[in-house]
Amino acid sequence: MRPNTLKEKMASGQPTTCGWLSIPSTYSAELAGHAGFDTVLVDLQHGMIDFQAALEMLQALSSTSATPMVRATTLDPAAIMHLLDAGAYGVVCPMISTAAQCETFVSACRYPPRGDRSYGPARGLLFGGADYYDHADSHILTWAMIETVEGVKNVDAICATPGLDGIFIGPNDLSLALGGRPGADFSDQKLIDTIEHVRVRSKAAGKFIGIYTGSGEAGSKRIVQGFDMVTLGNDASQLTGAMKAAIASAKGGGAPVAASKTGY
Ligand code: 3PY
Ligand code: MG
């Protein structure tokens, strides 16, 4: 089976970057895949992307060296299994707050007896290879998003879920859950401490730890903090930022364009 190079890099202690696609475009997917990200994720939760667009974007990513991942819209086992059949090598599942939810999520990504994933890996066989079934369970990355107060409270139990590979922190929703605002309050001490707590507990349980950030600069700080995988904003924020910077530069410099703190 084609290796999951993202998993291999993180397992060897290398920090990795995750391109984040919200625009329903095969061309954008191809550009992100060739840009040098270790993985590129198709975001069906908040991106303007349905299953058909996601399928085509995963196909476009196949021509690149980036490990293709998806974020599911919600904890829907059938939809998660379908995205895996479409060739995703990793799934980020939003809003995991309990160990039971995490078990349902991981089970959807693992074949019996480890889980209850139904057999029919259509594009998995084409992208992964003829031996997909034999190795899928050890290659496919499962990321539970912790972004609620209940999820933080249950971080140890969530991390104890057999077959879970990593925790991915959503700082915008976590900020809201703690009574703050998206983006604006990333400097809030309670949010800073909560993020560090989730990171430390996840690493203590032997899990990979990832986080969404709004820029390369923010991603670099998270790598120094000890995160294994960081996003650097999404395609829409990066495109908008580049367009605004070009306009400001053409009109005589102007003020430097501030990176979006929320990543949107
Ligand atoms: C969050 O920050 O809540 C996310 O889910 C990132 O998209
Ligand atoms: Mg979120």
mmCIF file of N, CA and C in Angstrom, residues 20 46 71 95 145-148 168-186 191 195 211-214 222 231 233-234 260-264:
data_model
loop_
_atom_site.group_PDB
_atom_site.id
_atom_site.type_symbol
_atom_site.label_atom_id
_atom_site.label_comp_id
_atom_site.label_asym_id
_atom_site.label_seq_id
_atom_site.Cartn_x
_atom_site.Cartn_y
_atom_site.Cartn_z
ATOM 1 N N TRP A 20 -4.971 23.575 3.872
ATOM 2 C CA TRP A 20 -6.388 23.442 4.289
ATOM 3 C C TRP A 20 -7.267 24.020 3.191
ATOM 4 N N HIS A 46 -16.463 23.255 7.187
ATOM 5 C CA HIS A 46 -16.649 24.693 6.988
ATOM 6 C C HIS A 46 -16.275 25.157 5.579
ATOM 7 N N ARG A 71 -11.650 16.740 6.463
ATOM 8 C CA ARG A 71 -12.382 16.962 7.707
ATOM 9 C C ARG A 71 -13.842 16.672 7.401
ATOM 10 N N MET A 95 -15.630 18.333 16.831
ATOM 11 C CA MET A 95 -16.510 18.304 18.006
ATOM 12 C C MET A 95 -16.584 16.945 18.699
ATOM 13 N N MET A 145 -11.116 15.995 16.969
ATOM 14 C CA MET A 145 -10.976 17.416 17.315
ATOM 15 C C MET A 145 -11.473 17.673 18.725
ATOM 16 N N ILE A 146 -10.638 18.299 19.527
ATOM 17 C CA ILE A 146 -11.088 18.766 20.845
ATOM 18 C C ILE A 146 -11.261 20.270 20.739
ATOM 19 N N GLU A 147 -12.510 20.693 20.934
ATOM 20 C CA GLU A 147 -12.835 22.117 20.774
ATOM 21 C C GLU A 147 -14.058 22.500 21.588
ATOM 22 N N THR A 148 -14.364 21.677 22.606
ATOM 23 C CA THR A 148 -15.456 21.988 23.532
ATOM 24 C C THR A 148 -14.928 21.830 24.957
ATOM 25 N N PHE A 168 -6.659 16.922 17.363
ATOM 26 C CA PHE A 168 -6.500 18.157 16.615
ATOM 27 C C PHE A 168 -7.326 19.229 17.319
ATOM 28 N N ILE A 169 -6.670 20.334 17.677
ATOM 29 C CA ILE A 169 -7.355 21.387 18.437
ATOM 30 C C ILE A 169 -7.928 22.441 17.491
ATOM 31 N N GLY A 170 -9.209 22.772 17.724
ATOM 32 C CA GLY A 170 -9.859 23.867 16.999
ATOM 33 C C GLY A 170 -9.907 25.079 17.913
ATOM 34 N N PRO A 171 -8.969 26.006 17.788
ATOM 35 C CA PRO A 171 -8.902 27.107 18.751
ATOM 36 C C PRO A 171 -10.053 28.092 18.649
ATOM 37 N N ASN A 172 -10.683 28.199 17.479
ATOM 38 C CA ASN A 172 -11.814 29.133 17.368
ATOM 39 C C ASN A 172 -13.004 28.648 18.191
ATOM 40 N N ASP A 173 -13.387 27.391 17.992
ATOM 41 C CA ASP A 173 -14.513 26.862 18.768
ATOM 42 C C ASP A 173 -14.149 26.764 20.243
ATOM 43 N N LEU A 174 -12.895 26.429 20.527
ATOM 44 C CA LEU A 174 -12.485 26.335 21.935
ATOM 45 C C LEU A 174 -12.573 27.707 22.602
ATOM 46 N N SER A 175 -12.188 28.744 21.878
ATOM 47 C CA SER A 175 -12.282 30.103 22.404
ATOM 48 C C SER A 175 -13.748 30.441 22.717
ATOM 49 N N LEU A 176 -14.651 30.099 21.782
ATOM 50 C CA LEU A 176 -16.079 30.354 22.016
ATOM 51 C C LEU A 176 -16.567 29.575 23.234
ATOM 52 N N ALA A 177 -16.126 28.318 23.338
ATOM 53 C CA ALA A 177 -16.571 27.457 24.443
ATOM 54 C C ALA A 177 -16.123 28.016 25.793
ATOM 55 N N LEU A 178 -15.000 28.725 25.780
ATOM 56 C CA LEU A 178 -14.480 29.282 27.037
ATOM 57 C C LEU A 178 -15.001 30.692 27.292
ATOM 58 N N GLY A 179 -15.941 31.141 26.467
ATOM 59 C CA GLY A 179 -16.565 32.444 26.686
ATOM 60 C C GLY A 179 -15.911 33.577 25.923
ATOM 61 N N GLY A 180 -14.955 33.232 25.049
ATOM 62 C CA GLY A 180 -14.262 34.271 24.279
ATOM 63 C C GLY A 180 -14.833 34.428 22.883
ATOM 64 N N ARG A 181 -14.034 35.014 22.006
ATOM 65 C CA ARG A 181 -14.436 35.239 20.625
ATOM 66 C C ARG A 181 -13.530 34.420 19.714
ATOM 67 N N PRO A 182 -13.968 34.135 18.461
ATOM 68 C CA PRO A 182 -13.055 33.428 17.558
ATOM 69 C C PRO A 182 -11.885 34.339 17.211
ATOM 70 N N GLY A 183 -10.709 33.797 17.250
ATOM 71 C CA GLY A 183 -9.539 34.543 16.785
ATOM 72 C C GLY A 183 -9.069 35.643 17.698
ATOM 73 N N ALA A 184 -9.936 36.579 17.986
ATOM 74 C CA ALA A 184 -9.508 37.790 18.681
ATOM 75 C C ALA A 184 -8.867 37.510 20.031
ATOM 76 N N ASP A 185 -9.310 36.433 20.703
ATOM 77 C CA ASP A 185 -8.833 36.200 22.058
ATOM 78 C C ASP A 185 -7.832 35.053 22.170
ATOM 79 N N PHE A 186 -7.097 34.782 21.105
ATOM 80 C CA PHE A 186 -6.106 33.713 21.205
ATOM 81 C C PHE A 186 -5.040 34.070 22.233
ATOM 82 N N LEU A 191 -7.446 30.396 27.467
ATOM 83 C CA LEU A 191 -7.360 29.641 26.213
ATOM 84 C C LEU A 191 -5.937 29.096 26.017
ATOM 85 N N ILE A 195 -5.204 25.089 25.787
ATOM 86 C CA ILE A 195 -4.547 24.494 24.618
ATOM 87 C C ILE A 195 -3.297 23.718 25.064
ATOM 88 N N ILE A 211 -2.935 21.382 15.408
ATOM 89 C CA ILE A 211 -3.739 22.568 15.727
ATOM 90 C C ILE A 211 -3.916 23.425 14.485
ATOM 91 N N TYR A 212 -5.064 24.097 14.443
ATOM 92 C CA TYR A 212 -5.357 25.041 13.368
ATOM 93 C C TYR A 212 -4.771 26.388 13.744
ATOM 94 N N THR A 213 -4.002 27.006 12.842
ATOM 95 C CA THR A 213 -3.524 28.370 13.084
ATOM 96 C C THR A 213 -3.850 29.213 11.852
ATOM 97 N N GLY A 214 -3.689 30.544 12.003
ATOM 98 C CA GLY A 214 -4.088 31.441 10.931
ATOM 99 C C GLY A 214 -2.968 31.904 10.009
ATOM 100 N N ARG A 222 3.580 27.391 17.158
ATOM 101 C CA ARG A 222 2.981 26.130 17.632
ATOM 102 C C ARG A 222 3.974 24.965 17.468
ATOM 103 N N THR A 231 -1.739 23.822 10.768
ATOM 104 C CA THR A 231 -2.240 24.482 9.565
ATOM 105 C C THR A 231 -1.721 25.913 9.602
ATOM 106 N N GLY A 233 -3.548 28.662 8.163
ATOM 107 C CA GLY A 233 -4.667 29.350 7.513
ATOM 108 C C GLY A 233 -5.207 28.443 6.421
ATOM 109 N N ASN A 234 -6.252 28.881 5.753
ATOM 110 C CA ASN A 234 -6.784 28.051 4.666
ATOM 111 C C ASN A 234 -6.584 28.738 3.321
ATOM 112 N N SER A 260 -4.928 36.899 9.121
ATOM 113 C CA SER A 260 -6.188 36.651 9.805
ATOM 114 C C SER A 260 -5.931 35.753 11.005
ATOM 115 N N LYS A 261 -6.366 36.174 12.177
ATOM 116 C CA LYS A 261 -6.107 35.357 13.369
ATOM 117 C C LYS A 261 -6.988 34.112 13.394
ATOM 118 N N THR A 262 -8.155 34.210 12.798
ATOM 119 C CA THR A 262 -9.046 33.049 12.845
ATOM 120 C C THR A 262 -8.688 32.039 11.779
ATOM 121 N N GLY A 263 -7.931 32.483 10.753
ATOM 122 C CA GLY A 263 -7.651 31.586 9.635
ATOM 123 C C GLY A 263 -8.743 31.631 8.587
ATOM 124 N N TYR A 264 -9.769 32.472 8.781
ATOM 125 C CA TYR A 264 -10.848 32.582 7.799
ATOM 126 C C TYR A 264 -10.898 33.965 7.194
#
